[in-house]
Amino acid sequence: MLLALFEAGSSLIDNAVEKVGDNLTSMVLVTTAFILSMGYLSKAVFKQFQPHDKELKYPPYIPSSIPFLGHAIAFGKSPIEFLENAYEKYGPVFSFTMVGKTFTYLLGSDAATLIFNSKNEELNAEDVYSRLTTPVFGKGVAYDVPNPIFLEQKKMLKTGLNISQFKQHIPMIEEETKDYLKRWGDSGEKNLFEALSELIILTASRCLHGKEIRDMLDEKVAQLYADLDGGFSHAAWLLPGWLPLPSFRRRDRAHLEIKNIFYKVIQKRRQTEEKEDDILQTLIDATYKDGRPLNDDEIAGMLIGLLLAGQHTSSTTSAWLGFFLAKDKPLQDSCYAEQKAVCGEELSPLKYDQIKDLTLLDRCLKETLRLRPPIMTMMRMARTPQKVAGYTIPPGHQVCVSPTVNHRLQDTWLQRLDFNPDRYLHENPAAGEKFAYIPFGAGRHRCIGENFAYVQIKTIWSTMLRLYEFDLVKGYFPTVNYTTMIHTPNNPIIRYKRRVH
Ligand code: HEM
Ligand SMILES: *[C@@H]1O[C@H](CO)[C@@H](O)[C@H](O)[C@H]1NC(C)=O
Ligand SMILES: *[C@@H]1O[C@H](CO)[C@@H](O)[C@H](O)[C@H]1NC(C)=O
């Protein structure tokens, strides 16, 4: 199938270390990585921070009897359970070691404030993300540039992701979805996650890259995206970049080939008189504060970033949304009734104002992002000592906040594990806490794709709900696949049946 190449596969940051033991070679590689990272860590810890001050109290440290791997196996098997147990035992701030790195989690809204309000020079994103993202997105963008520059790039993207654009996106997304679903027939069972991964990339490419690039999205280009995406791997995170691994080479080749495709489109655009009204045009016309325009390399890098930032996040979210609706048939019926109430019995082509007025579907998506936020952990490198909750976090720790844990803390959420989209209609304790609900992060690193993701997912699901009725297969609601940092559904098969109007 055209895009079956895009499996759930890769992840931004990987925790599963089971694979480490696969064979001797990888063991040697990992040991190298270990020595390198220990060298780095000890430099970071001992050079910059020597606690002469006996008053300083480090966060409680969860001991482990396994050298090097530390808690990687327990965490890899069930990260949320691990963090919740630690919260019970140690409170909102604690540290532990995995694969030679020390992680300090800040759980709950109050502790999380440290990350969201900090300066990037103190709790740094590039130090933890760049080794994964720079080979994929390229130089000159995102975590390869000083944060003030990235912030300017985010602002350019944000201007392009506006309501007048969304109004154009909705008919494109509806059309792509209808076309895609033609192959589904009247009824059957399908891997929902696989289908939505393909739909998300088709619709994202069309809306965010423009028509020319979308029209080139065939099997070959899909394979290039898959190879690039393969750059977000265990290996890329743990091992030095100069190692001649096949996956690294595939990633680098795909990077060059995709950029060459994008360059041609960008150059053609620059040469034509007539201006398109889309994001690519916005980037071509954009300038930094000092007046310098983006060059082709930066634009191409930003296009890659736009696509990949939304790929796993939106596809996982929309798959979980589908399963929550299949599990609760009365809720699914209410969502279908809402389609008819808001868009008329005829269910004519979707419009922006209607998508906005689908408030029940909106709350279902919001609740899906509460229980299954695709980014389960955000990370920063402590470059300077950080004070929080009476403790001092030393430089060299990877400081983390987990949306998943904050979204289900006992003290914050009523009936915390129930899928209840109506909870947002009532008074709820979470509303009073600034960082109790953070699927898109907060502060300087906050997501710029939230509004687009809502438009994209709501339009896809509106189209799907109008065409089909969905059921679980033999009552099976997917368990969570914790293999990667993006928590996908296990065996995500769904049953569908065409609606008769
Ligand atoms: C359901 C969909 C999405 C979710 C849940 C999501 C979540 C997040 C989160 C949690 C962050 C903060 C990361 C951190 O602080 O370390 C983030 C940042 C970001 N996201 Fe998204 N995202 C989604 C879709 C998108 C889309 C569609 C785009 C692009 C169109 C996008 C572009 C970005 C960018 C550029 C950043 C900024 C990173 C930074 O400043 O360090 N995201 N997203
Ligand atoms: C879980 O995710 C991994 C990595 O994406 C994948 O290889 C595996 O097949 C998934 N397991 C199931 C049961 O879906
Ligand atoms: C919206 O985005 C388009 C293209 O991305 C741009 O041309 C237009 O100026 C933007 N509108 C506003 C109000 O920012």
XYZ file of C-alpha atoms and ligand atoms in Angstrom, residues 159-162 164-165 277-279 282, ligand 3:
24
model
C 1.696 33.663 11.015
C 1.183 31.197 8.193
C -1.019 28.940 10.305
C -3.952 31.344 10.512
C -7.768 32.224 6.514
C -5.422 29.290 5.807
C -1.592 32.097 -0.773
C -0.098 29.385 1.395
C 2.531 28.589 4.018
C 4.733 32.907 3.669
C -2.362 34.134 6.870
O -1.458 33.288 6.173
C -1.263 33.630 4.825
C -0.425 32.584 4.145
O 0.204 31.725 5.003
C -0.638 35.004 4.725
O -0.428 35.356 3.383
C -1.541 36.011 5.417
O -0.918 37.275 5.447
C -1.854 35.566 6.829
N -2.862 36.433 7.394
C -2.728 37.050 8.555
C -3.881 37.868 9.020
O -1.713 36.955 9.240
